[in-house]
Coordinates of C-alpha atoms and ligand atoms in Angstrom, one line a residue:
M1 CA 34.7 32.6 -5.7
K2 CA 34.8 30.1 -8.6
I3 CA 31.8 29.5 -10.8
G4 CA 31.1 26.5 -13.0
I5 CA 29.4 23.2 -13.7
D6 CA 28.2 21.5 -10.5
R7 CA 26.3 18.7 -12.2
L8 CA 26.3 17.4 -15.7
S9 CA 24.1 14.8 -17.5
F10 CA 22.9 13.8 -21.0
F11 CA 19.8 12.1 -22.3
I12 CA 19.3 10.3 -25.6
P13 CA 16.3 8.4 -26.9
N14 CA 16.3 4.6 -26.6
L15 CA 16.5 3.8 -30.3
Y16 CA 19.6 3.7 -32.6
L17 CA 20.6 2.9 -36.1
D18 CA 23.9 1.1 -37.0
M19 CA 26.0 3.0 -39.5
T20 CA 27.1 -0.1 -41.4
E21 CA 23.5 -0.9 -42.1
L22 CA 22.8 2.7 -43.3
A23 CA 26.0 2.7 -45.5
N24 CA 25.0 -0.6 -47.1
H25 CA 21.5 0.6 -47.7
R26 CA 22.7 3.9 -49.3
G27 CA 25.3 2.1 -51.5
D28 CA 28.3 3.6 -49.6
D29 CA 31.4 2.0 -48.2
P30 CA 30.8 1.5 -44.4
A31 CA 34.5 2.6 -43.9
K32 CA 33.5 6.1 -45.1
Y33 CA 31.0 6.4 -42.3
H34 CA 33.0 4.7 -39.5
I35 CA 36.5 6.0 -40.5
G36 CA 36.1 8.9 -42.9
I37 CA 33.3 10.6 -40.9
G38 CA 33.8 8.7 -37.6
Q39 CA 30.2 7.7 -36.7
D40 CA 29.2 4.2 -35.6
Q41 CA 25.6 4.7 -34.5
M42 CA 22.9 7.3 -34.8
A43 CA 20.4 8.1 -32.0
L44 CA 16.8 8.2 -33.2
N45 CA 13.8 9.7 -31.5
R46 CA 10.1 8.8 -31.7
V47 CA 7.6 11.4 -32.7
S48 CA 6.5 11.8 -29.1
E49 CA 9.9 13.1 -28.2
D50 CA 11.0 16.7 -28.9
I51 CA 13.6 19.1 -27.5
I52 CA 11.4 19.7 -24.4
T53 CA 11.2 16.0 -23.5
L54 CA 14.9 15.5 -24.2
G55 CA 15.8 18.5 -22.1
A56 CA 13.5 17.6 -19.3
N57 CA 14.8 14.1 -19.3
A58 CA 18.4 15.2 -19.2
A59 CA 17.7 17.8 -16.5
S60 CA 15.6 15.6 -14.2
R61 CA 18.6 13.4 -13.7
I62 CA 20.5 16.3 -12.0
V63 CA 17.8 18.6 -10.4
T64 CA 17.3 17.7 -6.8
E65 CA 14.3 18.8 -4.6
Q66 CA 16.5 21.5 -3.0
D67 CA 17.6 22.7 -6.5
R68 CA 13.9 23.4 -7.5
E69 CA 13.9 26.2 -4.9
L70 CA 17.4 27.6 -5.7
I71 CA 17.2 27.8 -9.5
D72 CA 16.7 31.4 -10.7
M73 CA 17.0 30.8 -14.5
V74 CA 16.3 28.0 -16.9
I75 CA 18.1 28.6 -20.2
V76 CA 17.7 26.3 -23.2
G77 CA 20.2 26.6 -26.1
T78 CA 18.7 25.1 -29.2
E79 CA 18.3 25.4 -33.0
S80 CA 15.4 22.9 -33.1
G81 CA 12.8 25.2 -31.4
I82 CA 9.2 24.0 -31.6
D83 CA 7.6 27.4 -31.6
H84 CA 8.6 30.8 -33.0
S85 CA 7.4 32.6 -29.9
K86 CA 7.1 30.5 -26.8
A87 CA 10.4 29.2 -25.3
S88 CA 10.9 25.5 -24.6
A89 CA 12.5 26.6 -21.3
V90 CA 9.1 27.8 -20.0
I91 CA 7.6 24.3 -20.4
I92 CA 10.7 22.6 -19.0
H93 CA 10.6 25.0 -16.0
H94 CA 7.0 23.7 -15.4
L95 CA 7.8 20.0 -16.0
L96 CA 10.7 20.2 -13.5
K97 CA 8.6 22.1 -10.9
V98 CA 11.2 24.9 -10.5
Q99 CA 10.1 27.7 -8.2
P100 CA 8.0 30.3 -10.0
F101 CA 10.1 33.4 -9.5
A102 CA 12.5 32.4 -12.2
R103 CA 13.5 33.5 -15.7
S104 CA 13.1 31.0 -18.5
F105 CA 14.1 31.6 -22.1
E106 CA 15.7 30.1 -25.2
V107 CA 19.0 31.1 -26.9
K108 CA 19.8 30.6 -30.6
E109 CA 23.0 30.7 -32.6
A110 CA 23.2 27.3 -34.3
C111 CA 25.4 24.9 -32.3
Y112 CA 26.8 27.8 -30.2
G113 CA 23.6 28.4 -28.3
G114 CA 24.5 26.1 -25.3
T115 CA 27.8 27.9 -24.8
A116 CA 26.1 31.3 -24.9
A117 CA 23.6 30.0 -22.2
L118 CA 26.5 28.6 -20.1
H119 CA 28.3 31.9 -20.0
M120 CA 25.1 33.8 -19.3
A121 CA 24.5 31.5 -16.4
K122 CA 28.0 32.0 -15.1
E123 CA 27.7 35.8 -15.2
Y124 CA 24.4 35.6 -13.3
V125 CA 25.8 33.3 -10.6
K126 CA 28.8 35.5 -10.1
N127 CA 26.4 38.2 -8.8
H128 CA 24.0 35.8 -7.0
Q129 CA 26.3 33.2 -5.5
D130 CA 23.7 31.4 -3.4
R131 CA 21.5 30.8 -6.5
K132 CA 21.7 28.3 -9.4
V133 CA 21.1 28.3 -13.1
L134 CA 19.9 25.3 -15.1
V135 CA 21.4 25.3 -18.6
I136 CA 20.1 22.8 -21.2
A137 CA 21.4 22.2 -24.7
S138 CA 18.7 20.2 -26.6
D139 CA 18.5 19.5 -30.3
M140 CA 17.4 17.2 -33.0
A141 CA 20.1 17.2 -35.7
R142 CA 18.2 16.2 -38.8
Y143 CA 19.4 16.7 -42.4
G144 CA 16.8 14.4 -44.1
L145 CA 16.7 10.9 -45.5
A146 CA 19.6 10.2 -48.0
S147 CA 20.9 13.7 -47.6
G148 CA 24.6 14.6 -47.5
G149 CA 24.5 15.2 -43.8
E150 CA 22.4 12.1 -43.0
V151 CA 25.3 10.1 -41.6
T152 CA 26.0 12.9 -39.0
Q153 CA 22.4 13.1 -37.7
G154 CA 21.8 12.6 -34.0
V155 CA 19.4 13.7 -31.2
G156 CA 19.6 14.4 -27.5
A157 CA 20.2 16.9 -24.7
V158 CA 22.8 17.8 -22.1
A159 CA 21.8 19.5 -18.8
M160 CA 24.3 21.5 -16.7
M161 CA 23.7 23.0 -13.2
V162 CA 25.8 26.2 -12.9
T163 CA 26.6 27.2 -9.4
A164 CA 29.3 28.9 -7.3
D165 CA 31.9 26.6 -5.8
P166 CA 31.0 23.9 -8.4
R167 CA 31.8 20.2 -7.9
I168 CA 32.9 19.3 -11.4
L169 CA 34.4 22.0 -13.5
T170 CA 35.2 25.7 -12.9
I171 CA 34.8 28.0 -15.8
E172 CA 37.5 30.7 -16.1
D173 CA 37.1 34.3 -17.3
D174 CA 39.4 33.8 -20.3
S175 CA 37.0 33.3 -23.3
T176 CA 38.0 34.4 -26.7
F177 CA 35.2 34.6 -29.3
L178 CA 34.6 35.4 -32.9
T179 CA 31.7 36.3 -35.1
E180 CA 31.7 36.1 -38.9
D181 CA 28.6 36.5 -41.1
I182 CA 28.7 33.5 -43.4
Y183 CA 26.3 31.0 -44.9
D184 CA 27.7 27.5 -44.2
F185 CA 24.6 26.1 -42.5
W186 CA 21.3 27.8 -41.9
R187 CA 17.6 26.9 -41.8
P188 CA 15.0 29.3 -43.2
D189 CA 11.8 29.5 -41.2
Y190 CA 9.8 27.5 -43.8
S191 CA 12.2 24.6 -43.9
E192 CA 12.2 21.4 -41.9
F193 CA 15.9 20.7 -42.8
P194 CA 18.9 23.0 -42.9
I195 CA 20.7 24.2 -46.0
V196 CA 24.3 23.1 -45.7
D197 CA 27.5 23.9 -47.6
G198 CA 29.4 21.0 -46.1
P199 CA 32.9 21.9 -47.3
L200 CA 32.4 25.6 -46.2
S201 CA 31.2 24.5 -42.8
N202 CA 34.2 22.2 -42.4
S203 CA 36.7 24.9 -43.4
T204 CA 35.1 27.6 -41.4
Y205 CA 35.0 25.4 -38.3
I206 CA 38.8 24.8 -38.6
E207 CA 39.7 28.4 -39.4
S208 CA 37.5 29.6 -36.5
F209 CA 39.2 27.3 -34.2
Q210 CA 42.6 28.5 -35.3
K211 CA 41.6 32.1 -34.9
V212 CA 40.1 31.8 -31.4
W213 CA 42.8 29.4 -30.2
N214 CA 45.7 31.7 -31.4
H215 CA 44.0 34.8 -30.1
H216 CA 43.5 33.0 -26.7
K217 CA 47.2 32.0 -26.7
E218 CA 48.2 35.6 -27.3
L219 CA 46.0 36.9 -24.5
T220 CA 46.7 34.3 -21.9
G221 CA 50.1 32.9 -22.8
L222 CA 48.7 29.4 -22.5
K223 CA 50.1 26.9 -25.0
L224 CA 49.0 23.4 -26.1
E225 CA 51.3 21.8 -23.6
D226 CA 49.5 23.7 -20.8
Y227 CA 46.3 21.8 -21.5
D228 CA 45.6 18.3 -20.1
A229 CA 42.8 17.9 -22.7
L230 CA 40.9 19.9 -25.4
S231 CA 37.2 19.3 -25.9
F232 CA 35.6 20.2 -29.2
H233 CA 32.2 20.8 -30.7
I234 CA 31.5 17.4 -32.4
P235 CA 29.2 17.7 -35.5
Y236 CA 30.8 14.3 -36.4
T237 CA 33.8 12.9 -34.6
K238 CA 36.3 13.4 -37.4
M239 CA 35.7 17.2 -37.4
G240 CA 37.2 18.1 -34.1
K241 CA 40.2 15.9 -34.8
K242 CA 40.9 17.9 -38.0
A243 CA 40.8 21.1 -36.1
L244 CA 43.1 19.8 -33.4
Q245 CA 45.5 18.4 -36.0
S246 CA 45.7 21.8 -37.7
V247 CA 47.5 23.3 -34.7
L248 CA 49.4 20.3 -33.4
D249 CA 52.6 21.5 -35.1
Q250 CA 52.7 24.1 -32.3
T251 CA 53.9 21.4 -29.8
D252 CA 56.2 18.3 -29.6
E253 CA 55.4 14.7 -30.5
E254 CA 54.7 13.7 -26.9
N255 CA 52.1 16.4 -26.4
Q256 CA 50.6 15.7 -29.8
T257 CA 50.1 12.0 -28.8
R258 CA 48.7 12.9 -25.4
L259 CA 46.2 15.4 -26.8
L260 CA 45.1 13.0 -29.5
E261 CA 44.5 10.3 -26.9
R262 CA 42.3 12.6 -24.9
Y263 CA 40.5 13.6 -28.0
E264 CA 39.6 9.9 -28.7
E265 CA 38.2 9.7 -25.1
S266 CA 36.1 12.8 -25.8
I267 CA 34.4 11.3 -28.9
R268 CA 33.5 7.9 -27.5
Y269 CA 29.9 8.8 -26.7
S270 CA 29.4 10.9 -29.9
R271 CA 30.5 8.0 -32.1
R272 CA 27.4 6.2 -30.7
V273 CA 25.0 9.1 -30.8
G274 CA 25.7 11.5 -33.6
N275 CA 25.5 15.3 -33.6
L276 CA 23.6 17.0 -30.8
Y277 CA 24.1 20.5 -32.2
T278 CA 24.2 22.7 -29.1
G279 CA 24.9 19.7 -26.8
S280 CA 27.7 18.2 -28.8
L281 CA 30.6 20.0 -27.1
Y282 CA 29.2 19.1 -23.7
L283 CA 28.5 15.4 -24.6
G284 CA 32.2 15.4 -25.6
L285 CA 33.1 16.9 -22.3
I286 CA 31.1 14.2 -20.4
S287 CA 32.7 11.5 -22.6
L288 CA 36.1 12.8 -21.8
L289 CA 35.6 13.0 -18.1
E290 CA 33.8 9.6 -17.8
N291 CA 36.2 7.7 -20.1
S292 CA 39.6 9.1 -19.3
Q293 CA 41.8 7.2 -16.9
T294 CA 44.5 9.8 -16.9
L295 CA 42.7 13.1 -16.0
S296 CA 42.7 14.2 -12.4
S297 CA 41.6 17.1 -10.2
G298 CA 43.2 20.4 -11.0
D299 CA 43.7 19.5 -14.7
R300 CA 43.1 22.2 -17.2
I301 CA 40.6 21.6 -20.0
G302 CA 40.2 23.8 -23.1
L303 CA 36.7 23.9 -24.7
F304 CA 36.0 25.0 -28.3
S305 CA 32.4 25.8 -29.3
Y306 CA 31.3 26.5 -32.9
G307 CA 28.0 27.5 -34.3
S308 CA 27.5 27.9 -38.0
G309 CA 26.8 31.2 -39.3
A310 CA 29.2 31.7 -37.5
V311 CA 30.1 32.2 -33.8
S312 CA 32.9 30.4 -32.0
E313 CA 34.5 30.5 -28.6
F314 CA 37.5 29.0 -26.8
F315 CA 37.5 28.9 -23.0
T316 CA 39.1 27.1 -20.1
G317 CA 37.9 25.1 -17.1
Y318 CA 39.7 23.3 -14.2
L319 CA 38.6 19.9 -12.8
V320 CA 37.6 20.3 -9.2
E321 CA 38.9 18.1 -6.4
G322 CA 36.8 15.0 -6.2
Y323 CA 34.9 15.7 -9.5
Q324 CA 34.8 11.9 -10.3
E325 CA 32.3 11.4 -7.5
F326 CA 29.7 13.6 -9.2
L327 CA 29.9 12.1 -12.7
M328 CA 27.1 9.7 -13.8
T329 CA 29.3 7.3 -15.7
E330 CA 27.4 4.1 -15.0
S331 CA 23.9 5.4 -15.7
H332 CA 25.1 7.1 -18.9
Q333 CA 26.8 4.0 -20.2
E334 CA 23.7 1.9 -19.3
M335 CA 21.5 4.4 -21.2
L336 CA 23.7 3.9 -24.3
D337 CA 23.8 0.1 -24.0
A338 CA 20.1 -0.4 -23.2
R339 CA 19.0 1.1 -26.5
K340 CA 17.1 -0.9 -29.1
Q341 CA 18.6 -1.2 -32.6
V342 CA 16.3 -0.4 -35.5
T343 CA 16.5 -1.5 -39.2
V344 CA 16.9 1.1 -41.9
A345 CA 13.2 0.6 -42.9
E346 CA 12.1 1.2 -39.3
Y347 CA 14.4 4.3 -39.1
E348 CA 13.0 5.8 -42.3
A349 CA 9.4 5.2 -41.0
I350 CA 10.1 6.6 -37.5
F351 CA 12.1 9.6 -38.9
S352 CA 9.2 10.5 -41.3
E353 CA 6.5 10.5 -38.7
K354 CA 5.1 14.0 -37.9
L355 CA 3.0 15.5 -35.1
P356 CA -0.4 16.7 -36.2
E357 CA -0.7 20.3 -37.6
N358 CA -3.4 22.9 -38.1
G359 CA -5.3 22.1 -34.9
E360 CA -5.6 18.4 -35.5
S361 CA -5.3 16.0 -32.6
A362 CA -3.4 12.8 -31.7
E363 CA -2.5 10.8 -28.6
Y364 CA 0.6 8.8 -27.8
T365 CA 2.0 6.3 -25.3
S366 CA 5.6 6.0 -24.5
D367 CA 8.3 4.1 -22.6
V368 CA 10.5 7.3 -22.3
P369 CA 10.2 9.2 -18.9
F370 CA 9.0 12.6 -20.1
S371 CA 7.1 12.3 -23.4
I372 CA 4.4 14.0 -25.4
Y373 CA 1.1 12.2 -24.7
K374 CA -1.3 14.4 -26.6
V375 CA -1.5 17.2 -29.2
E376 CA -4.7 19.2 -29.3
N377 CA -5.5 22.7 -30.6
D378 CA -1.8 23.2 -31.5
I379 CA -0.7 22.5 -28.0
R380 CA 1.7 19.7 -27.1
Y381 CA 0.9 18.1 -23.7
Y382 CA 3.7 16.4 -21.8
K383 CA 3.8 13.9 -18.9
Q384 CA 6.3 11.8 -17.0
Y385 CA 5.6 8.1 -17.7
T386 CA 8.3 6.7 -15.5
Q387 CA 10.9 8.2 -13.2
N388 CA 14.3 8.8 -14.7
L389 CA 17.3 6.8 -13.4
A390 CA 18.3 7.9 -10.0
F391 CA 20.5 10.9 -9.7
I392 CA 23.3 11.3 -7.2
S393 CA 22.1 13.8 -4.5
Ligands
LIG1 N1 37.0 4.8 -46.4 C1 37.5 5.7 -45.6 N2 37.3 7.0 -45.7 C2 36.5 7.5 -46.7 C3 36.0 6.6 -47.6 C4 36.2 5.2 -47.5 N3 35.7 4.3 -48.3 N4 35.3 7.3 -48.5 C5 35.4 8.6 -48.1 N5 36.2 8.7 -47.0 C6 36.6 9.9 -46.3 C7 36.9 11.1 -47.2 O1 38.3 11.0 -47.6 C8 36.7 12.2 -46.2 O2 37.8 12.3 -45.3 P1 38.6 13.7 -45.2 O3 37.5 14.7 -44.9 O4 39.5 13.5 -44.1 O5 39.3 14.0 -46.5 C9 35.5 11.8 -45.4 O6 35.4 10.4 -45.6 C10 34.2 12.4 -45.8 O7 34.1 12.3 -47.2 P2 33.4 13.3 -48.1 O8 33.4 12.9 -49.5 O9 34.0 14.7 -47.8 O10 32.0 13.2 -47.5 P3 30.6 13.9 -47.9 O11 30.7 14.6 -49.2 O12 29.6 12.9 -47.7 O13 30.4 15.1 -46.8 C11 30.1 16.2 -44.7 C12 30.8 15.0 -45.5 C13 30.6 16.2 -43.3 C14 30.5 17.5 -45.3 C15 28.6 16.0 -44.8 O14 28.3 14.8 -44.0 C16 27.8 17.2 -44.2 O15 27.5 18.1 -44.9 N6 27.5 17.2 -42.9 C17 26.7 18.2 -42.2 C18 27.5 19.5 -41.9 C19 28.6 19.3 -40.9 O16 28.5 18.5 -40.0 N7 29.6 20.2 -40.9 C20 30.6 20.3 -40.0 C21 31.0 21.6 -39.4 S1 29.7 22.3 -38.5

């Protein structure tokens, strides 16, 4: 029995900043942002949105009435947790009305957490084939105003329903993974923003890809020409391309061109959203599946996951017969197109807003489906203002 991704959706807030405007404001050449880094727009959230609202909004697009009774686990991969103790998954489990006899917890290892959650889900479903696991990768990639990483910021969540006999992508048992204890990006408990060694994170990302890819090749015998597309973790859209280019001399020109074309399809959404940390690889996968005119059922996709610190993994999936029917292309593209553009001054003000601390209270209104409506006694209260766009049942 094959296990894998049965449904797949993302959610991003309804505000964005244009990268030309940011570059001009910071005194940089816009070409550096658009071409050198590869980012056109940055998703921006209001203070009443956090990883819980993002995750619940992404998941509510794919969780059906029947699913609520069949989900045994809700796993959230994140590095933007809102509590050192209580897991966001517990609150999302409640918001989505999942049956009570379920496990709900959070997984952390920088941008790798979503992949850890996905494989944990797969192992569970292997032994409980009539049950489902909801995997959510939800993050707010924030480096700070005028920081080195500012142009790569982003925010959003991806939700994946993991089941037996999946309708979109099977996940094979061929993972190769790697752990190396380094400090390229980390966020001490006291700090709102991460500490980043940009050049080290770039080089470790590429070297990690080469190591897990070559190891995978040795173990499976699969070469670049055996893949219809490769999907990468996308901290910014130029990053995965650099990793891909670093191994392209292993194949001929025709395959190089083909894989680079698929790569461009995989970054279309990320160019308009920015980094989603744990969700980035999966936003790239959605972009690839929803934008490629050449992929078809049975195609083999390679996926590379990287989390600073550092853990990485390369694994394979196959597109299932009829997978196109279960994509949410139209509603995803509508979500991207319907966003409101903000000025740099508005971005700086919204970015700097904070929820009350130390027991203080505040109330909010929102035009986003699941949002925070109140903070009181250090508890965030959530409600669903409007229904999400319809899902496909
Ligand atoms: N036109 C076109 N390209 C330009 C340019 C211009 N006017 N000016 C610079 N560039 C190019 C540079 O040549 C460079 O390209 P290259 O990497 O292919 O050589 C690219 O833009 C970035 O320039 P750089 O000077 O390295 O940028 P930076 O010092 O601002 O740092 C990051 C870039 C990604 C390191 C920084 O944004 C960061 O720390 N991000 C967060 C960490 C991260 O995402 N790490 C990735 C692995 S997890």
